[in-house]
Coordinates of C-alpha atoms and ligand atoms in Angstrom, one line a residue:
X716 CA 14.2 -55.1 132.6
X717 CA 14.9 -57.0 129.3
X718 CA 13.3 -60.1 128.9
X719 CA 15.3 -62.0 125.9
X720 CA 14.4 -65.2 124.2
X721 CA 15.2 -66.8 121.6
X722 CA 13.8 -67.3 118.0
X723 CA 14.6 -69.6 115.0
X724 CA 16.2 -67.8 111.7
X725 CA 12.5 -66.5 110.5
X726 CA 12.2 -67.5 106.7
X727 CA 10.2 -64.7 104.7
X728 CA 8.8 -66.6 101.5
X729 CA 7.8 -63.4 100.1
X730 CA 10.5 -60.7 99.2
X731 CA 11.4 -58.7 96.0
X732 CA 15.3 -57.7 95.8
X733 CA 14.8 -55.9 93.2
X734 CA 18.0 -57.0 91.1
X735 CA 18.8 -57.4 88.1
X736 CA 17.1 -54.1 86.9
X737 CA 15.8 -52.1 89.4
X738 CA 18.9 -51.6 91.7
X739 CA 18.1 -48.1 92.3
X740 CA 15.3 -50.0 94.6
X741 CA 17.5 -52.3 96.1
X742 CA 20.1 -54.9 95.8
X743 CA 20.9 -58.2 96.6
X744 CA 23.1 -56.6 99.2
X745 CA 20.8 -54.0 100.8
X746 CA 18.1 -56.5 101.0
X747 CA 19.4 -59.2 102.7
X748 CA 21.0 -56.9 105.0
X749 CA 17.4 -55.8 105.7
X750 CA 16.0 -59.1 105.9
X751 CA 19.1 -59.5 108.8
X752 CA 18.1 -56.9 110.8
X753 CA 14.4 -57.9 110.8
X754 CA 15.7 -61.3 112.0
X755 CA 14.8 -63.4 109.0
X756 CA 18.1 -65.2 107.3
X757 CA 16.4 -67.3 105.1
X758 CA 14.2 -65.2 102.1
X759 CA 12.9 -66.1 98.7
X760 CA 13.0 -63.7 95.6
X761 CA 10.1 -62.9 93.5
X762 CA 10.2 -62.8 89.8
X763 CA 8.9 -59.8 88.7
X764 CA 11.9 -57.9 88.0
X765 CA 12.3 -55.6 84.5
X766 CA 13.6 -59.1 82.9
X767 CA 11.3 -61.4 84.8
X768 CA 12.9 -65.1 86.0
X769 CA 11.4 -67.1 83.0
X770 CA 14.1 -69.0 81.8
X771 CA 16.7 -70.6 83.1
X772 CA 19.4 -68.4 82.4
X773 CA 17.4 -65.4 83.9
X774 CA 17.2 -67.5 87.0
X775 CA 21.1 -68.5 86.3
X776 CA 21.7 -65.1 86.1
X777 CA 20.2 -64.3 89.6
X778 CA 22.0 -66.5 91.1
X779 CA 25.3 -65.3 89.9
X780 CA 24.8 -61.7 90.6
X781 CA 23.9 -63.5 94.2
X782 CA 26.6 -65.3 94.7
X783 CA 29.1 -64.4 97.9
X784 CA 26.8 -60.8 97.9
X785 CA 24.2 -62.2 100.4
X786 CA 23.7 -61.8 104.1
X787 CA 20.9 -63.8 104.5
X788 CA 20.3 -67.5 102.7
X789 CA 18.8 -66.8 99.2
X790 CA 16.0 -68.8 97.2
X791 CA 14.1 -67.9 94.1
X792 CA 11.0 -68.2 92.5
X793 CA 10.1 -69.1 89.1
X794 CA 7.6 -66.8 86.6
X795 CA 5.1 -68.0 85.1
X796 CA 4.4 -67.1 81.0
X797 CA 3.0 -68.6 77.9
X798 CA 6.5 -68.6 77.3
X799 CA 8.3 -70.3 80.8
X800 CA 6.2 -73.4 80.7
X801 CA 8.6 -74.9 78.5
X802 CA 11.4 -75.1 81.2
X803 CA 9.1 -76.3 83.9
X804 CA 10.8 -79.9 84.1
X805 CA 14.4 -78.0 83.9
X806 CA 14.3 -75.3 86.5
X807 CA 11.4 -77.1 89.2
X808 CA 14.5 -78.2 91.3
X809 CA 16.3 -74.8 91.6
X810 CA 13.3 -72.9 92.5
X811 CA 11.1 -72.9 95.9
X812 CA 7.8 -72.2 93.9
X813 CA 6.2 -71.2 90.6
X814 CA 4.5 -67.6 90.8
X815 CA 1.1 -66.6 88.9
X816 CA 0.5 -63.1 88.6
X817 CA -3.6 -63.2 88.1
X818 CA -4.0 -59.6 88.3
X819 CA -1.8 -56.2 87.5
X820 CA 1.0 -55.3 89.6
X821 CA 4.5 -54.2 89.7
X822 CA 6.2 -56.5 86.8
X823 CA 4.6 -57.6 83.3
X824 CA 4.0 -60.9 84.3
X825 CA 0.3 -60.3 84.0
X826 CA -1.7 -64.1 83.0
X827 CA -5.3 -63.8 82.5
X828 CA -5.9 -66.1 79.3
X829 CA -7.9 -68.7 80.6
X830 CA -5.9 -71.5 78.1
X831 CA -2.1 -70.4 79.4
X832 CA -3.6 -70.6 83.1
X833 CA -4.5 -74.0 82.4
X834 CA -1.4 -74.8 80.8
X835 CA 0.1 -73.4 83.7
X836 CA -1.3 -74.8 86.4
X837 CA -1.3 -78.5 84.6
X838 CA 2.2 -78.4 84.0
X839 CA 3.8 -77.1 87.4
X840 CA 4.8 -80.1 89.4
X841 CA 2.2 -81.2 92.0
X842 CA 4.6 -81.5 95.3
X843 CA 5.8 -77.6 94.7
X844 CA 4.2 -74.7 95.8
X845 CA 2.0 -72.8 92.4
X846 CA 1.9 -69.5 94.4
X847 CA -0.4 -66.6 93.3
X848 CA -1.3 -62.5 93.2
X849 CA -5.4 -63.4 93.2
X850 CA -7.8 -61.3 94.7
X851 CA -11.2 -61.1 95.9
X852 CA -12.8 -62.8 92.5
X853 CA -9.9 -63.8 91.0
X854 CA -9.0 -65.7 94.0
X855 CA -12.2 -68.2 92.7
X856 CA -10.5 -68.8 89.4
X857 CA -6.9 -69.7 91.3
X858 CA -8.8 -72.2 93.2
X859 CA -11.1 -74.1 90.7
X860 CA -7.7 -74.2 88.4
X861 CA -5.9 -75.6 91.5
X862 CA -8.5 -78.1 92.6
X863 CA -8.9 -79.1 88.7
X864 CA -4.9 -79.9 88.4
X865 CA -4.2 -81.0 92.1
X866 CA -2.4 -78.2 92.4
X867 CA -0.4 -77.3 95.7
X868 CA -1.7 -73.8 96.3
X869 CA -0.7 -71.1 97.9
X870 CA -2.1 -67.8 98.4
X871 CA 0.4 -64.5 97.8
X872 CA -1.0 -61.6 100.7
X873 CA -4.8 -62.2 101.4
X874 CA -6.5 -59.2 102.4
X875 CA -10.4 -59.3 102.3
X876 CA -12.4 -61.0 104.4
X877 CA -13.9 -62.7 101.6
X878 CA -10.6 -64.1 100.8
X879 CA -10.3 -65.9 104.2
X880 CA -13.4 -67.5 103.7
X881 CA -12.6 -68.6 100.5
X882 CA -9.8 -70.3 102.0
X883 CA -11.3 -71.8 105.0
X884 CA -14.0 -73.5 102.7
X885 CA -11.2 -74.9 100.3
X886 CA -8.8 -76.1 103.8
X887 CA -12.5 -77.8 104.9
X888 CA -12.8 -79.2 101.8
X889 CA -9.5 -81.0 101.6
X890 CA -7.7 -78.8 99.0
X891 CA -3.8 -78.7 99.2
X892 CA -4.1 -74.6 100.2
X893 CA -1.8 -72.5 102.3
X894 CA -1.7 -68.4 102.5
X895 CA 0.1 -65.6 104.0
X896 CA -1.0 -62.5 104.7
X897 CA 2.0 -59.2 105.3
X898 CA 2.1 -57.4 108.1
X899 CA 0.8 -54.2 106.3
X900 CA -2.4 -55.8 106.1
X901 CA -2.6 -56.7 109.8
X902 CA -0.9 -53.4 111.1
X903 CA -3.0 -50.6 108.8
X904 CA -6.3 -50.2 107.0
X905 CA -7.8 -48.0 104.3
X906 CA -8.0 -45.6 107.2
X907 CA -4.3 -45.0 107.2
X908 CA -3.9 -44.3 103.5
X909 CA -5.1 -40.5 103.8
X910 CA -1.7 -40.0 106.1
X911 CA 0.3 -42.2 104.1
X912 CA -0.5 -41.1 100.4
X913 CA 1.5 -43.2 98.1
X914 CA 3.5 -44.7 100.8
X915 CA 0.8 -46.9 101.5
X916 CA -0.6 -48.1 97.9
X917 CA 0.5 -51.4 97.1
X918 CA -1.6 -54.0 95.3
X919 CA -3.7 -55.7 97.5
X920 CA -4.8 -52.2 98.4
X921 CA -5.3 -51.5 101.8
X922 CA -8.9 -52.6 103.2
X923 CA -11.3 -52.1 106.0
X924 CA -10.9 -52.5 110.1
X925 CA -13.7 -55.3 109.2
X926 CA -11.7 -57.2 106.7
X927 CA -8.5 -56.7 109.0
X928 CA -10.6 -58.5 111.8
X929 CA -11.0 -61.0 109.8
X930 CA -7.0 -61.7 109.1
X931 CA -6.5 -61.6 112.7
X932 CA -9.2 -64.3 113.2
X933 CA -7.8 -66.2 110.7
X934 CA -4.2 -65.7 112.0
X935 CA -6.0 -67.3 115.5
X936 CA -7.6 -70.3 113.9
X937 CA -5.4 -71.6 111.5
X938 CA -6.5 -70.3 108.4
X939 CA -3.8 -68.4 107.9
X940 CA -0.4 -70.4 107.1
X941 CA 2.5 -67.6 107.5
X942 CA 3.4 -64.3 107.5
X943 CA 4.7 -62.9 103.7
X944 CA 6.4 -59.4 104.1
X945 CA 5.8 -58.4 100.4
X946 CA 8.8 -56.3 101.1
X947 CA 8.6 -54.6 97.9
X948 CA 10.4 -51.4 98.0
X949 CA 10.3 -48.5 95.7
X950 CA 12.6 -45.2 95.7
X951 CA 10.8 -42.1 97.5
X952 CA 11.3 -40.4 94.1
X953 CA 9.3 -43.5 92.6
X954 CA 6.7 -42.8 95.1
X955 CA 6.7 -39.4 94.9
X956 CA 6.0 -39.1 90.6
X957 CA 2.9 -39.0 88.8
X958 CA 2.1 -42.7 88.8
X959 CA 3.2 -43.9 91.8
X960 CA 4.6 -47.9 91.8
X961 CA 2.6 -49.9 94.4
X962 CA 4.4 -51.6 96.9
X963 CA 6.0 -51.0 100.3
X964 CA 9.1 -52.3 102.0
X965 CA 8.8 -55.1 105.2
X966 CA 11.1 -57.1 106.1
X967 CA 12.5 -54.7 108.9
X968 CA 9.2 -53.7 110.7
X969 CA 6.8 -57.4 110.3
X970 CA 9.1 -59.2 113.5
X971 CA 9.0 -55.6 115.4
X972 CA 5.3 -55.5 114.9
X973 CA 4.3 -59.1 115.8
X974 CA 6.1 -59.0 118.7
X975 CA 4.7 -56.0 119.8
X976 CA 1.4 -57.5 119.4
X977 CA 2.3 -60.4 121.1
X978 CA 2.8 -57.7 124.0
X979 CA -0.9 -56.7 123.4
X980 CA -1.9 -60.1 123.8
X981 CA -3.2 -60.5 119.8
X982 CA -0.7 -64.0 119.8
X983 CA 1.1 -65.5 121.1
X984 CA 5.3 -66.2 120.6
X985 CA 4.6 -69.9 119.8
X986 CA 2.2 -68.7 117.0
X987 CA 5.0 -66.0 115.7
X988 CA 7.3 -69.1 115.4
X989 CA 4.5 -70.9 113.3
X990 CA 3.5 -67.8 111.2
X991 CA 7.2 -67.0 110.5
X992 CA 9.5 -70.0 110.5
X993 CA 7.9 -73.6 111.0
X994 CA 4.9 -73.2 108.1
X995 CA 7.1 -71.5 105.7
X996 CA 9.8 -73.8 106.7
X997 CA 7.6 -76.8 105.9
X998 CA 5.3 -75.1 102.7
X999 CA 8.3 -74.5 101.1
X1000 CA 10.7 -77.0 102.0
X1001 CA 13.7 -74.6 102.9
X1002 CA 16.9 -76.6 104.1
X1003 CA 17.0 -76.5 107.7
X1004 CA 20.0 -73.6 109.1
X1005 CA 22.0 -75.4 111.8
X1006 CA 23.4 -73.3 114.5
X1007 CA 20.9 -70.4 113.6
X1008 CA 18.8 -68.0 115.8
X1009 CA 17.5 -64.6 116.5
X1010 CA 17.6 -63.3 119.9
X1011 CA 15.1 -60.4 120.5
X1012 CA 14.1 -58.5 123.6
X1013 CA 10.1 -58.4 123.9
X1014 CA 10.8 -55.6 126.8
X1015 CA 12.8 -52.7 124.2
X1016 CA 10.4 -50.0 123.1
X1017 CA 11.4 -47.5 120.4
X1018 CA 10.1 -45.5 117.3
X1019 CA 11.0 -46.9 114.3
X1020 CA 12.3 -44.1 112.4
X1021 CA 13.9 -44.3 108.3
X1022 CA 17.5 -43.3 109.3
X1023 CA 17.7 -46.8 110.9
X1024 CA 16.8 -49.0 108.1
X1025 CA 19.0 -50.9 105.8
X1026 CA 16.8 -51.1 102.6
X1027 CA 18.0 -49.0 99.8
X1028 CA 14.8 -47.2 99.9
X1029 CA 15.2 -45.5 103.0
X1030 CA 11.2 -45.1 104.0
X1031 CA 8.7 -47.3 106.1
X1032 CA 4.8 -46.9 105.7
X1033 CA 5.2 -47.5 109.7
X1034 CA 7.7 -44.6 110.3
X1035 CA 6.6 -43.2 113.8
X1036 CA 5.1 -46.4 114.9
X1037 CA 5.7 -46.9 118.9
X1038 CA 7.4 -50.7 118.9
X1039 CA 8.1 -53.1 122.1
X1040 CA 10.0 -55.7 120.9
X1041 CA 13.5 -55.4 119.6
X1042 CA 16.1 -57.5 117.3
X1043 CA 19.0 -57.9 119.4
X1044 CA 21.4 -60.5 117.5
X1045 CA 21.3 -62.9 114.9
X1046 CA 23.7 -65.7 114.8
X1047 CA 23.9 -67.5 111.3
X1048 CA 25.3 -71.0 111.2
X1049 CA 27.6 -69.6 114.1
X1050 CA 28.3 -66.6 113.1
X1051 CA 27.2 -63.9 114.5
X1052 CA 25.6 -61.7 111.5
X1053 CA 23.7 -59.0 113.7
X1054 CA 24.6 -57.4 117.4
X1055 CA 21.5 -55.1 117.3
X1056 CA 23.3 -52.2 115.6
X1057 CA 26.3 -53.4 113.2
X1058 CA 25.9 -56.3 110.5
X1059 CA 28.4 -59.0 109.6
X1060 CA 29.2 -60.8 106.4
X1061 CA 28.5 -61.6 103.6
X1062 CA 27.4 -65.1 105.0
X1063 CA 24.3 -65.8 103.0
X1064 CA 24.7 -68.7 100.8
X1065 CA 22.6 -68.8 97.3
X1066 CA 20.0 -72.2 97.9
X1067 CA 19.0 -74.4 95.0
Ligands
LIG1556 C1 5.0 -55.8 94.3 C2 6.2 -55.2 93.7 O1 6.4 -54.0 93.8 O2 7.0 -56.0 93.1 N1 4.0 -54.8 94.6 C3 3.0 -54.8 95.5 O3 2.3 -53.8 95.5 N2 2.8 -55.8 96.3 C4 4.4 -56.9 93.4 C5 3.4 -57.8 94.1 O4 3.7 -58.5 95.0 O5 2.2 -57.8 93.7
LIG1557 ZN1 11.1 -55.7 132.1
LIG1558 ZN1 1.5 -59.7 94.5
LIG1559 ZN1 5.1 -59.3 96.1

């Protein structure tokens, strides 16, 4: 028997589109399609593309290649650089928050100069989100800068148990913190990479059962704010070469997965709409949709298999994984933008 209900649009505050530059990864198009049929219409794009979003005509430029493409609503994020501080005062009202890259990853937006971080974190307005890729140690540095500068932090993907701590101590001690954590994380461990070779490096790496036990705990109590896809996709060919990007696509299997583990009794729904729509939604400060929701069917079980996915990249790390719990239709500002199979549009708008 199907047993639908209802859902708000989910908001992903973590997604890389991929264009300009890397559009043999995905586009503005593909990737909002996939964030459609994952049930999230409202996503925000990282900076960390071949010309990073540092100035404001990279970030014009975004929006323009955006513009009447999108399927979902689309909101960007500003990079930081030695160089980008300078529009800080210009841009701080186009963007949903400013992101630190503290240690390599896909992109050359790489800070680790003590002085620029200070910069950095002094000059980013103190009612917007100063986002960063920090972990394990690094993740200490992130926090002193952001309890030094009144910073509002929050935490990019926290995978180690350590990190979760970290963050629990900084909530109890009254710092303005708030972290996600993607469903990678949650779903596979260092176990799983054997199987999945290169499909399944990414930066955080994948870690231990233990530290996973740990996200889940902090996904019970509170510690944890919201779920961040990281949907980061690369071609197979990408994947396939002699140094493999890191990074794997998300925003089609996180919703499938939670709510399958809502079936298993790990959360509950109420908590889903908390980790995916009302703490983003509030963190970020995302216009409300009117008229929006996702309908999903917590009774469906399937595969999930490549063929069906929208992202350009055409490959899951979860490819075989037995779900219960499918997107059925998604209705943007009344229009209906997903029936479960086909989707409709473009009616995405570009936010600033
Ligand atoms: C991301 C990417 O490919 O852009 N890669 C990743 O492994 N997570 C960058 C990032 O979020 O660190
Ligand atoms: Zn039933
Ligand atoms: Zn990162
Ligand atoms: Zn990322």
């Amino acid at each position: 028997m199907p047993k639908l209900i209802k859902l708000p649009g989910l908001i992903d505050p973590h997604v890389h589109l991929r264009e300009p530059g890397a559009t043999q990864k995905e586009d503005f198009v593909t990737g909002t399609k996939a964030a459609i049929a994952g049930g999230y219409t409202l996503v925000l794009d990282m900076p960390n593309n071949p010309i990073p979003t540092i100035s404001p005509e990279t970030l014009q430029g975004k929006k323009d290649l955006a513009n009447s493409r999108v399927y979902a609503d689309v909101g960007f994020h500003f990079g930081a650089s030695s160089k980008s501080i300078q529009y800080f005062e210009v841009i701080k009202d186009q963007v949903f928050g400013l992101k630190v890259y503290m240690n390599p990853t896909t992109g050359d937006l790489l800070m680790q100069d003590d002085q620029v971080l200070e910069k950095v974190f002094s000059a980013w307005p103190k009612d917007k989100p100063l986002m960063v890729h920090a972990e394990g140690d690094t993740l200490q540095k992130a926090l002193g800068l952001a309890k030094k500068f009144s910073n509002k932090l929050h935490v990019c993907h926290i995978s180690l148990k350590q990190e979760v701590e970290l963050i629990k101590q900084a909530k109890e001690a009254g710092l303005n913190i708030s972290c996600e954590v993607t469903c990678h994380h949650l779903f596979l461990t260092d176990q799983d990479k054997e199987k999945l070779g290169s499909f399944g490096m990414m930066k955080p790496p994948l870690e231990s059962s233990d530290d996973q036990q740990t996200l889940w705990q902090g996904i019970t109590d509170g510690t944890i704010d919201m779920i961040g896809s990281d949907h980061a996709p690369h071609t197979k060919e990408e994947k396939l070469g002699k140094k493999p990007a890191f990074g794997v696509p998300g925003l089609e299997t996180s919703l499938p997965l939670l709510l399958t583990a809502v079936g298993d009794s790990k959360l509950t729904i109420d908590r889903v709409i908390e980790l995916t729509y009302t703490n983003p939604q509030k963190i970020f400060n995302t216009p409300v949709q009117e008229n929006t929701f996702v309908e999903v069917d917590l009774e469906e079980s399937y595969t999930i298999t490549n063929e069906s996915l929208q992202t350009k990249c055409g490959w899951t790390p979860f490819v075989g994984r037995e779900i219960t719990g499918k997107v059925k239709k998604v209705v943007l500002r009344d229009q209906l933008v997903y029936d479960g199979q086909n989707i409709f549009g473009p009616y995405g708008q570009v936010l600033s």
